[in-house]
CSV table of C-alpha atoms and ligand atoms in Angstrom, one decimal:
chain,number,residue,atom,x,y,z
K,1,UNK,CA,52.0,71.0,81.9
K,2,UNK,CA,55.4,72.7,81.9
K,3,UNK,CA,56.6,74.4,78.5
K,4,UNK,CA,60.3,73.4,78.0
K,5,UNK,CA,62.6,76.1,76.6
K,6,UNK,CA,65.2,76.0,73.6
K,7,UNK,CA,66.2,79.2,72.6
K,8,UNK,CA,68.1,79.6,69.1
K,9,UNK,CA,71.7,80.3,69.5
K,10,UNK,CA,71.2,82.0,65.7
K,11,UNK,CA,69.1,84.4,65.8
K,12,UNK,CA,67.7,86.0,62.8
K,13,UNK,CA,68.0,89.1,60.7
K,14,UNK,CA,64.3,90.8,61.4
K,15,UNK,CA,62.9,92.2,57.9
K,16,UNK,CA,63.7,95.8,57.9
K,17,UNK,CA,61.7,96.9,54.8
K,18,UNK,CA,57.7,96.0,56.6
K,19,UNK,CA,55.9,97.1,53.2
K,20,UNK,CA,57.6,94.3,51.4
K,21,UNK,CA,56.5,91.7,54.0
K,22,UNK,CA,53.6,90.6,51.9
K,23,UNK,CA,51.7,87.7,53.5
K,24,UNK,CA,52.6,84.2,55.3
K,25,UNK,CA,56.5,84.1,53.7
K,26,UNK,CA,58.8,85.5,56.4
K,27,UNK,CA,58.9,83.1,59.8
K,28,UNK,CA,60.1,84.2,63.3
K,29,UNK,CA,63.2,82.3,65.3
K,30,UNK,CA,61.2,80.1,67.3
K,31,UNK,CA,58.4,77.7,67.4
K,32,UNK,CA,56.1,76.2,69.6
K,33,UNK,CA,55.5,72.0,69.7
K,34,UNK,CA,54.0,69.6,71.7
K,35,UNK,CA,53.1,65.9,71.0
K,36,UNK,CA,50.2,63.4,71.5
K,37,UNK,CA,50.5,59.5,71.8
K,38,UNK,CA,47.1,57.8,72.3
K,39,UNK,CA,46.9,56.7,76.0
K,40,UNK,CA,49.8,59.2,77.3
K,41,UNK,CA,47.4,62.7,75.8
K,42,UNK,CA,49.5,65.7,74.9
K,43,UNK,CA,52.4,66.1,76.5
K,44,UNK,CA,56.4,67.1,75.8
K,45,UNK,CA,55.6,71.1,75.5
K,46,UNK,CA,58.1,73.0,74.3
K,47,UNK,CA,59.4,76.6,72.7
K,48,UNK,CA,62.1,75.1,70.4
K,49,UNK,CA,64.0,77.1,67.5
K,50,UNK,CA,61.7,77.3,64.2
K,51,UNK,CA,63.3,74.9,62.0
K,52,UNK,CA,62.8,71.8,59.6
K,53,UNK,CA,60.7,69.0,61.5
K,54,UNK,CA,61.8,65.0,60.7
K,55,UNK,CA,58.7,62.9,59.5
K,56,UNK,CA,58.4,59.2,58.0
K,57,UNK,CA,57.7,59.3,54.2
K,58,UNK,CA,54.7,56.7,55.9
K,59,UNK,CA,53.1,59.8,58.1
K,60,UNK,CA,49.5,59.5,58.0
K,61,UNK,CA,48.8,63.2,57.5
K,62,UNK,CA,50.6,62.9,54.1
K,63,UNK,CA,48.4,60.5,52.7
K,64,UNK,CA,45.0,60.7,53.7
K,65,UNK,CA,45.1,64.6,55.1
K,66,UNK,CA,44.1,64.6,59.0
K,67,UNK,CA,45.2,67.9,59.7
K,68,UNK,CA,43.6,71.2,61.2
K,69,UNK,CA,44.9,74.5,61.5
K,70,UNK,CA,43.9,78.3,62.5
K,71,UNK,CA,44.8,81.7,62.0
K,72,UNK,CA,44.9,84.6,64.1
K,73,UNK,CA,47.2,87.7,64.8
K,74,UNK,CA,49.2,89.2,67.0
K,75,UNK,CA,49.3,93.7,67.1
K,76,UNK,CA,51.9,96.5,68.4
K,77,UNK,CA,49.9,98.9,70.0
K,78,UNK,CA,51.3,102.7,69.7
K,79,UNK,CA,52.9,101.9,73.4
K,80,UNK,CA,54.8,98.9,71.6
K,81,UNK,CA,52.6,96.3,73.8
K,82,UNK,CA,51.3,93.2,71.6
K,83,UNK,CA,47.6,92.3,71.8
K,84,UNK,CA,45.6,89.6,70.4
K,85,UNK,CA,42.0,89.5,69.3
K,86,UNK,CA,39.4,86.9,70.1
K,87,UNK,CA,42.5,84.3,70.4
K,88,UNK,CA,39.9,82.1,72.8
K,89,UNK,CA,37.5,81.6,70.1
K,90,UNK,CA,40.3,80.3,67.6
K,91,UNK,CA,40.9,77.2,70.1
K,92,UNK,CA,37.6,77.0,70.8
K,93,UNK,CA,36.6,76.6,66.6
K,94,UNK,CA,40.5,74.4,67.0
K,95,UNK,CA,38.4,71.6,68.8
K,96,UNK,CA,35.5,71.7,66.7
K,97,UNK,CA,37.8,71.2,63.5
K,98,UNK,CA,39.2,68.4,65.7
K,99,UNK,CA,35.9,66.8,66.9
K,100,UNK,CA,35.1,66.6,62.7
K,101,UNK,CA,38.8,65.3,62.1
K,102,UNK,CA,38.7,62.9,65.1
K,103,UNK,CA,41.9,64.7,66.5
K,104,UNK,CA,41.9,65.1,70.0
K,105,UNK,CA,40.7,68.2,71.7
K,106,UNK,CA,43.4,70.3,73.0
K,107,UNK,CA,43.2,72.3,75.9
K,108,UNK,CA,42.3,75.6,75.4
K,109,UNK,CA,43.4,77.5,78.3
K,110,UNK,CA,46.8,75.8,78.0
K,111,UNK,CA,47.6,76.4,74.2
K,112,UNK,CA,46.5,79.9,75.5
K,113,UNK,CA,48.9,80.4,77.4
K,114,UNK,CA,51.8,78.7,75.0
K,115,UNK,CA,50.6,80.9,72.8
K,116,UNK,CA,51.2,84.0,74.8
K,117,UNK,CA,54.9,82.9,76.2
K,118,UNK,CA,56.1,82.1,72.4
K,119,UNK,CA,54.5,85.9,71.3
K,120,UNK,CA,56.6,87.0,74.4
K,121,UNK,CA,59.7,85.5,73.4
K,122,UNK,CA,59.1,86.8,69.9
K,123,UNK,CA,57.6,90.4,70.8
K,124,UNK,CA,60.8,92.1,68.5
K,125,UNK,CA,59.2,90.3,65.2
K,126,UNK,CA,55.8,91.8,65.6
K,127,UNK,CA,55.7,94.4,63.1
K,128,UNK,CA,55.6,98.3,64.0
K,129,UNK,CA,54.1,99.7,61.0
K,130,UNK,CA,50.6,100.2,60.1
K,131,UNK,CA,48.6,97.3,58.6
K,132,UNK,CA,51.1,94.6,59.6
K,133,UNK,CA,51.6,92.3,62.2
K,134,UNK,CA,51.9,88.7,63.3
K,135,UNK,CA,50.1,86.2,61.4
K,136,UNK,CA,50.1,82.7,64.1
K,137,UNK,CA,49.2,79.4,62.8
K,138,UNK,CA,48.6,76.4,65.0
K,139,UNK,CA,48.1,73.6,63.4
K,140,UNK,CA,48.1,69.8,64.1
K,141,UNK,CA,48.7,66.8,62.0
K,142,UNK,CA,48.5,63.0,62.2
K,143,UNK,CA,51.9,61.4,62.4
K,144,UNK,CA,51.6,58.1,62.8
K,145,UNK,CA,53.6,56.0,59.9
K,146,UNK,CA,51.1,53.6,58.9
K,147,UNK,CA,49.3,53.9,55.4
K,148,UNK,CA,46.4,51.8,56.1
K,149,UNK,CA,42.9,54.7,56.4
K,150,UNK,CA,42.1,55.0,60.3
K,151,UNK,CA,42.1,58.0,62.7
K,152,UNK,CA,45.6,58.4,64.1
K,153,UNK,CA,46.9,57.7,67.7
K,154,UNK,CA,49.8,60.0,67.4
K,155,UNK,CA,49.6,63.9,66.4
K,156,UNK,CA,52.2,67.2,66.6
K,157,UNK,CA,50.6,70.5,67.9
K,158,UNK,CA,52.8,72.9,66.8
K,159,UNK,CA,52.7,76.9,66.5
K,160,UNK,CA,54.5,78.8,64.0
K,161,UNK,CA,54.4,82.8,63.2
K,162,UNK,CA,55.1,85.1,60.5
K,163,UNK,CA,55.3,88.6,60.4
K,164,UNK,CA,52.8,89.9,57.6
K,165,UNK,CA,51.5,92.4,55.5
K,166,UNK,CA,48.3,92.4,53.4
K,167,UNK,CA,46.8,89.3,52.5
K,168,UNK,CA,45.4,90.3,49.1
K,169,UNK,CA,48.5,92.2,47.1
K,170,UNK,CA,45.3,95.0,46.4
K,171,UNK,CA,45.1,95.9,50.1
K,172,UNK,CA,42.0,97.4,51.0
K,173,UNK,CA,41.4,98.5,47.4
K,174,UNK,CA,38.4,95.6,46.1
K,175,UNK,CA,38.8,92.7,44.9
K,176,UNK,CA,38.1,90.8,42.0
K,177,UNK,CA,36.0,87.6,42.2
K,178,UNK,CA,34.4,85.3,39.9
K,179,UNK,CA,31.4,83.0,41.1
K,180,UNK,CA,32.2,79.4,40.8
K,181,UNK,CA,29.5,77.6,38.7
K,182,UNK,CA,32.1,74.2,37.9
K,183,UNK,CA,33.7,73.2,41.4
K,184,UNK,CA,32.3,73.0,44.8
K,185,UNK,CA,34.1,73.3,48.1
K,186,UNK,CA,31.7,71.9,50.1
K,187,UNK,CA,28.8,69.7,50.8
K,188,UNK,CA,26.3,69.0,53.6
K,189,UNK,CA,27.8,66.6,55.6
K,190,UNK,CA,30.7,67.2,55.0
K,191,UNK,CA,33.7,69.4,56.6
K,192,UNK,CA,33.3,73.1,55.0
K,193,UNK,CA,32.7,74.4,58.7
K,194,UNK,CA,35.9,72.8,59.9
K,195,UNK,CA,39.6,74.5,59.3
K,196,UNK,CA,41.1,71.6,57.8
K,197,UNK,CA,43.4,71.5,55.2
K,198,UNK,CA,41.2,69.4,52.7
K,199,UNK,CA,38.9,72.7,51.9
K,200,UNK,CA,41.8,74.6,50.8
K,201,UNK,CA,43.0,71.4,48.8
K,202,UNK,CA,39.7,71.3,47.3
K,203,UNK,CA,39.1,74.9,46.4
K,204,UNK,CA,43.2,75.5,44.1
K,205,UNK,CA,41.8,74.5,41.4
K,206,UNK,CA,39.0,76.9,41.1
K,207,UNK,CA,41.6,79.4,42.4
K,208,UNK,CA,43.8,78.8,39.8
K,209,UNK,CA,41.1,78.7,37.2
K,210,UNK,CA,39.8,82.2,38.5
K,211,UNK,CA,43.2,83.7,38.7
K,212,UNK,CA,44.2,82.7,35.4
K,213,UNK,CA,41.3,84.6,34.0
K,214,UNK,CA,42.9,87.6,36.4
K,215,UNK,CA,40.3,87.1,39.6
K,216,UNK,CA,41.7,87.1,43.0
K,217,UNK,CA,39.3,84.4,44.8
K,218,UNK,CA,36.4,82.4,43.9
K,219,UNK,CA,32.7,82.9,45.6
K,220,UNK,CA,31.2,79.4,46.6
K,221,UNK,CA,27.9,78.3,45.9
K,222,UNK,CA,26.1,75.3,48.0
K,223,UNK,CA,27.4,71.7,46.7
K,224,UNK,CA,24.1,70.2,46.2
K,225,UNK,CA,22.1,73.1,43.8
K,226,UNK,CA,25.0,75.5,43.3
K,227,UNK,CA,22.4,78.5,43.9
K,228,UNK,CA,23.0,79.5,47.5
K,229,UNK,CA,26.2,81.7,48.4
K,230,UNK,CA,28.3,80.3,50.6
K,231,UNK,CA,31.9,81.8,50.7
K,232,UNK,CA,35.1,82.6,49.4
K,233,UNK,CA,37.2,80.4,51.1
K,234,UNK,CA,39.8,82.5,52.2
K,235,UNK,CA,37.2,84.9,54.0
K,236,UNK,CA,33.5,85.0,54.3
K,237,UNK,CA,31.1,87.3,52.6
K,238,UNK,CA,29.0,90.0,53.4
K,239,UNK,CA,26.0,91.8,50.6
K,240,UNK,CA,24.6,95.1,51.3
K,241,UNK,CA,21.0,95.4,49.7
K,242,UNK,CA,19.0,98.3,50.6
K,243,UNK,CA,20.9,99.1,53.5
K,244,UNK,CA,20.1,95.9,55.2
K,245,UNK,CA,23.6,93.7,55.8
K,246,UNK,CA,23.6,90.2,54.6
K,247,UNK,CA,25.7,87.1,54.7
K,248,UNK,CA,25.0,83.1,54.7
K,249,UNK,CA,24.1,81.5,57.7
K,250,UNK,CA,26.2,78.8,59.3
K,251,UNK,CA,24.4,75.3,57.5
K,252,UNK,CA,28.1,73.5,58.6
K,253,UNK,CA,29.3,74.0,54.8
K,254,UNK,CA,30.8,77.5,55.6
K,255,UNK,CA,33.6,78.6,57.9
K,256,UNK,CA,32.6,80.2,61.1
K,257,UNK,CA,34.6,82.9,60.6
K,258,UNK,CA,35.7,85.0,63.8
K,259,UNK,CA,36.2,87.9,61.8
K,260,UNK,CA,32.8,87.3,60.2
K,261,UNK,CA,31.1,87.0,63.9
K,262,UNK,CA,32.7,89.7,64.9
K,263,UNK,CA,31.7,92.1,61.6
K,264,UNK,CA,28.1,91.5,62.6
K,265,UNK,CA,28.7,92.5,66.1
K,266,UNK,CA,29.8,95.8,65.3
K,267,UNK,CA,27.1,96.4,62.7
K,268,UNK,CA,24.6,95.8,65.4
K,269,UNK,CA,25.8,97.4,67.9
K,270,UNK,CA,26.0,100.6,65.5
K,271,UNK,CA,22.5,99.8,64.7
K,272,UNK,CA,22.4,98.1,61.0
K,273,UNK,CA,20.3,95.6,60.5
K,274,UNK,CA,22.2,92.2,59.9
K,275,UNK,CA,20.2,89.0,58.7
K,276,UNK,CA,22.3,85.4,58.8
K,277,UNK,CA,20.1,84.0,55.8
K,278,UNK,CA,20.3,81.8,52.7
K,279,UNK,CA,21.1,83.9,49.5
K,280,UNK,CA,21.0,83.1,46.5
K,281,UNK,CA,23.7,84.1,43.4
K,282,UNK,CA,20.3,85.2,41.5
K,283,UNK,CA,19.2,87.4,44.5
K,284,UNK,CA,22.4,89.1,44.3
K,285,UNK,CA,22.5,90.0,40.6
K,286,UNK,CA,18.2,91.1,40.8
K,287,UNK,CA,19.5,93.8,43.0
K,288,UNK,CA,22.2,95.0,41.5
K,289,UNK,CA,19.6,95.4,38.6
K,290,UNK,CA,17.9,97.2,40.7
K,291,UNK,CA,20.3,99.4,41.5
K,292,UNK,CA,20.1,97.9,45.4
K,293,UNK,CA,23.1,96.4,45.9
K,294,UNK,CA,25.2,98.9,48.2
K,295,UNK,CA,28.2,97.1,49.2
K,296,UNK,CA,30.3,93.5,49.0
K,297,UNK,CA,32.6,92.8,51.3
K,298,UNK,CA,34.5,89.7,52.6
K,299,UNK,CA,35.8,89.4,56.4
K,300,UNK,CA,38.6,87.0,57.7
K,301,UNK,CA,41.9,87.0,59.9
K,302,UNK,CA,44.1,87.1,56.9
K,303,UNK,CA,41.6,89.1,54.9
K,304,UNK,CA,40.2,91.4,57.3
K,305,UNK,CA,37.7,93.1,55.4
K,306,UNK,CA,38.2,93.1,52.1
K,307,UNK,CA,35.6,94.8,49.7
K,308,UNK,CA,34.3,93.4,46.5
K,309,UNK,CA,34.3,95.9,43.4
K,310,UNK,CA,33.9,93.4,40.7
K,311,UNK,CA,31.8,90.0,40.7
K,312,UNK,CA,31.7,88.2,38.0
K,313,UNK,CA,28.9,85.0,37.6
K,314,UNK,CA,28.9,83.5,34.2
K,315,UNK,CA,28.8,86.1,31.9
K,316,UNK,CA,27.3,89.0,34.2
K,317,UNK,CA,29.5,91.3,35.9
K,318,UNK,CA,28.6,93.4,38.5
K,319,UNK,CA,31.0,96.7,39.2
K,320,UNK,CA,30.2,96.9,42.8
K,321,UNK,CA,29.9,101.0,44.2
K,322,UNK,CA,31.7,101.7,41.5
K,323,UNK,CA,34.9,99.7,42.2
K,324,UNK,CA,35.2,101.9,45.6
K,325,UNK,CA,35.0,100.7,49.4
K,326,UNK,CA,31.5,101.4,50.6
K,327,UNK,CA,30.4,103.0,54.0
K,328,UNK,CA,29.7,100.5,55.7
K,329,UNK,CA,33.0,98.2,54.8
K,330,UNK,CA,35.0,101.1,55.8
K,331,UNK,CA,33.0,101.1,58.9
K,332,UNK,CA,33.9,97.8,60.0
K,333,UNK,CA,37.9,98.1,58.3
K,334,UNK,CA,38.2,100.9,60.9
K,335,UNK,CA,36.5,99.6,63.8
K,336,UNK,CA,38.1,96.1,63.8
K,337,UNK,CA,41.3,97.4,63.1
K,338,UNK,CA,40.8,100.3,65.3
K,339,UNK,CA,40.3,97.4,68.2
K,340,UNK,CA,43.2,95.2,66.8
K,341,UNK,CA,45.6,97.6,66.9
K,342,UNK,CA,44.5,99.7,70.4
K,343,UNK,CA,43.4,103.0,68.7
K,344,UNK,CA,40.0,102.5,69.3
K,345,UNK,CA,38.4,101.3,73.0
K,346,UNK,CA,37.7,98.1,73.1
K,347,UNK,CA,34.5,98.1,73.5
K,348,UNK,CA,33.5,93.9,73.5
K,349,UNK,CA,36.2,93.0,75.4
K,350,UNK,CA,37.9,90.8,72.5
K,351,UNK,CA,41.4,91.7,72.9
K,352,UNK,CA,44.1,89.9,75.5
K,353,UNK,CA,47.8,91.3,76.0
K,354,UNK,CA,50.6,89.5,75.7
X,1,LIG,C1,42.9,83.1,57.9
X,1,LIG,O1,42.3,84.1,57.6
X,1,LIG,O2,43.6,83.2,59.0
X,1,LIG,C2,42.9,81.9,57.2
X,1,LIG,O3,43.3,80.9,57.7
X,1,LIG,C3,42.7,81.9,55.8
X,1,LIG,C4,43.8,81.5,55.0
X,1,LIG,C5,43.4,81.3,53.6
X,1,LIG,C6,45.0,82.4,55.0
């Protein structure tokens, strides 16, 4: 399929102060679009100028929520080239979402390759200083304006990027998080392991709860006992105990995280020992008791890793390695973003240039 061209005759002021970027707020001058009409597939490809889209009051996303999305990012190196990590494996988790949404599957080798023209038009907006770069969305949505409860038969595709800073206002410093005991994101059978917008619909409230009692994030246990870890929603999470790395296995109620996948490739590969295992909130809080509970840390696009000094379940709090990063989050923070950002080899072969 050909990608059609429309390039903004008013170009925009680029943000000249990077540290105030913060995260997901600024958007670049153009977009990327391309629509699907059941018995035609996708089709109409185009780079247009990011702007305001026209959509019936009636459009089925609106109402009942058919809608997937990912994240992923876009780096300067120090040579000013602009890399991306893993950016297969986001349209390849893309049709998973859309094989649980019943949205039709994209193709990933094209979006691909969208993708990398509209970071090449936009290659002045990726951000040049350290810890910043270009947050990219794609997304698709049902638009079909009928309000009767049926999967769609015509969809938008569209790309959008932002240049960004940190994702938590704390930057690598640790977060605060609070363990959910009221809500649940997600249930089995249902679509926690899918990026769709419904789990982050589900999960404000919690959010909202947590940040009024000044937490960052909540930590999700399972839906049916609310005893088994799951996530935080915005990232995954990691437990050191004993020196022996931790996190939830994939039961299709948590996010399969790329960051997450790719945090327990390193730590392999440097020789830790990484278990993908049901843990429990009570297994947690017996060894920080015991004085075992090295590190927590959370992994995730926006996120990247993000360590835990303070957990809070019910009225228990654990001050994680003394509100400081541990060794082996710091580890990972510079090793991932060693590879992001082209300072380190990269070693797996995760990274495509633009
Ligand atoms: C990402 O990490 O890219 C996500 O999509 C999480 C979102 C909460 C920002």
């Amino acid at each position: 399929m050909e990608i059609r061209i429309e390039k903004t005759t008013t170009p925009k002021e680029k943000p000249v102060d990077e540290s105030k970027l913060g995260f997901g707020h600024v958007f670049t001058d153009h977009m990327f679009v391309m629509n699907y009409d059941a018995g035609q597939g996708w089709h109409d490809a185009r780079i247009v100028p990011y702007g305001e889209i026209s959509l019936s009051p009636a459009s089925m996303c609106l109402h009942y929520g058919q809608e997937i999305f990912e994240g992923l990012k876009a780096y300067r190196t120090a040579d000013g080239s602009v890399q991306l990590f893993r950016p297969d494996e986001n349209f390849k988790r893309m049709n998973v979402s859309a094989e649980r949404m019943v949205i039709p599957p994209i193709d990933e080798e094209f979006v691909l390759k969208a993708l990398k023209q509209l970071v090449e038009m936009e290659k002045d907006w990726v951000p040049h200083s350290e810890g910043a770069s270009l947050y990219i969305r794609p997304f698709i949505f049902a638009v079909d304006p009928y309000v009767g409860v049926k999967p769609a038969d015509h969809y938008l595709f569209m790309i959008i990027l932002s240049p960004s800073g940190a994702y938590y206002s704390t930057g690598l410093n640790p977060v605060k998080i609070y363990v959910e005991e009221k809500y649940v994101r997600a249930v089995r059978g249902g679509t926690g392991f899918a990026k769709t917008a419904a789990n982050y619909a589900i999960s404000l409230k919690g959010q909202d709860e947590a940040h009024n009692q000044d937490y960052e994030q909540v930590l999700w246990l399972d839906g049916v006992e609310q005893k088994y870890i799951e996530e935080v929603g915005s990232m995954n999470i990691f437990f050191v105990i004993d020196g022996e790395v931790i996190t939830p296995e994939l039961t299709g109620s948590v996010l399969p995280g790329i960051t997450r996948k790719s945090a327990i490739e390193i730590c392999r590969k440097k020789g830790f020992k990484v278990t993908e295992r049901r843990i429990t909130i009570e297994e947690v809080a017996k060894a920080y008791d015991e004085g075992k509970l090295d590190e927590v840390f959370g992994t995730g696009t926006a996120a990247v890793i993000s360590p835990v000094g303070h957990l809070k379940w019910g009225s228990k709090i654990m001050e994680i390695n003394n509100n400081q990063i541990g060794k082996i989050s710091h580890m990972l923070y510079e090793t991932l973003t060693g590879i992001q950002w082209g300072t380190l080899p990269d070693e797996f072969g995760w990274i495509v240039k633009v």
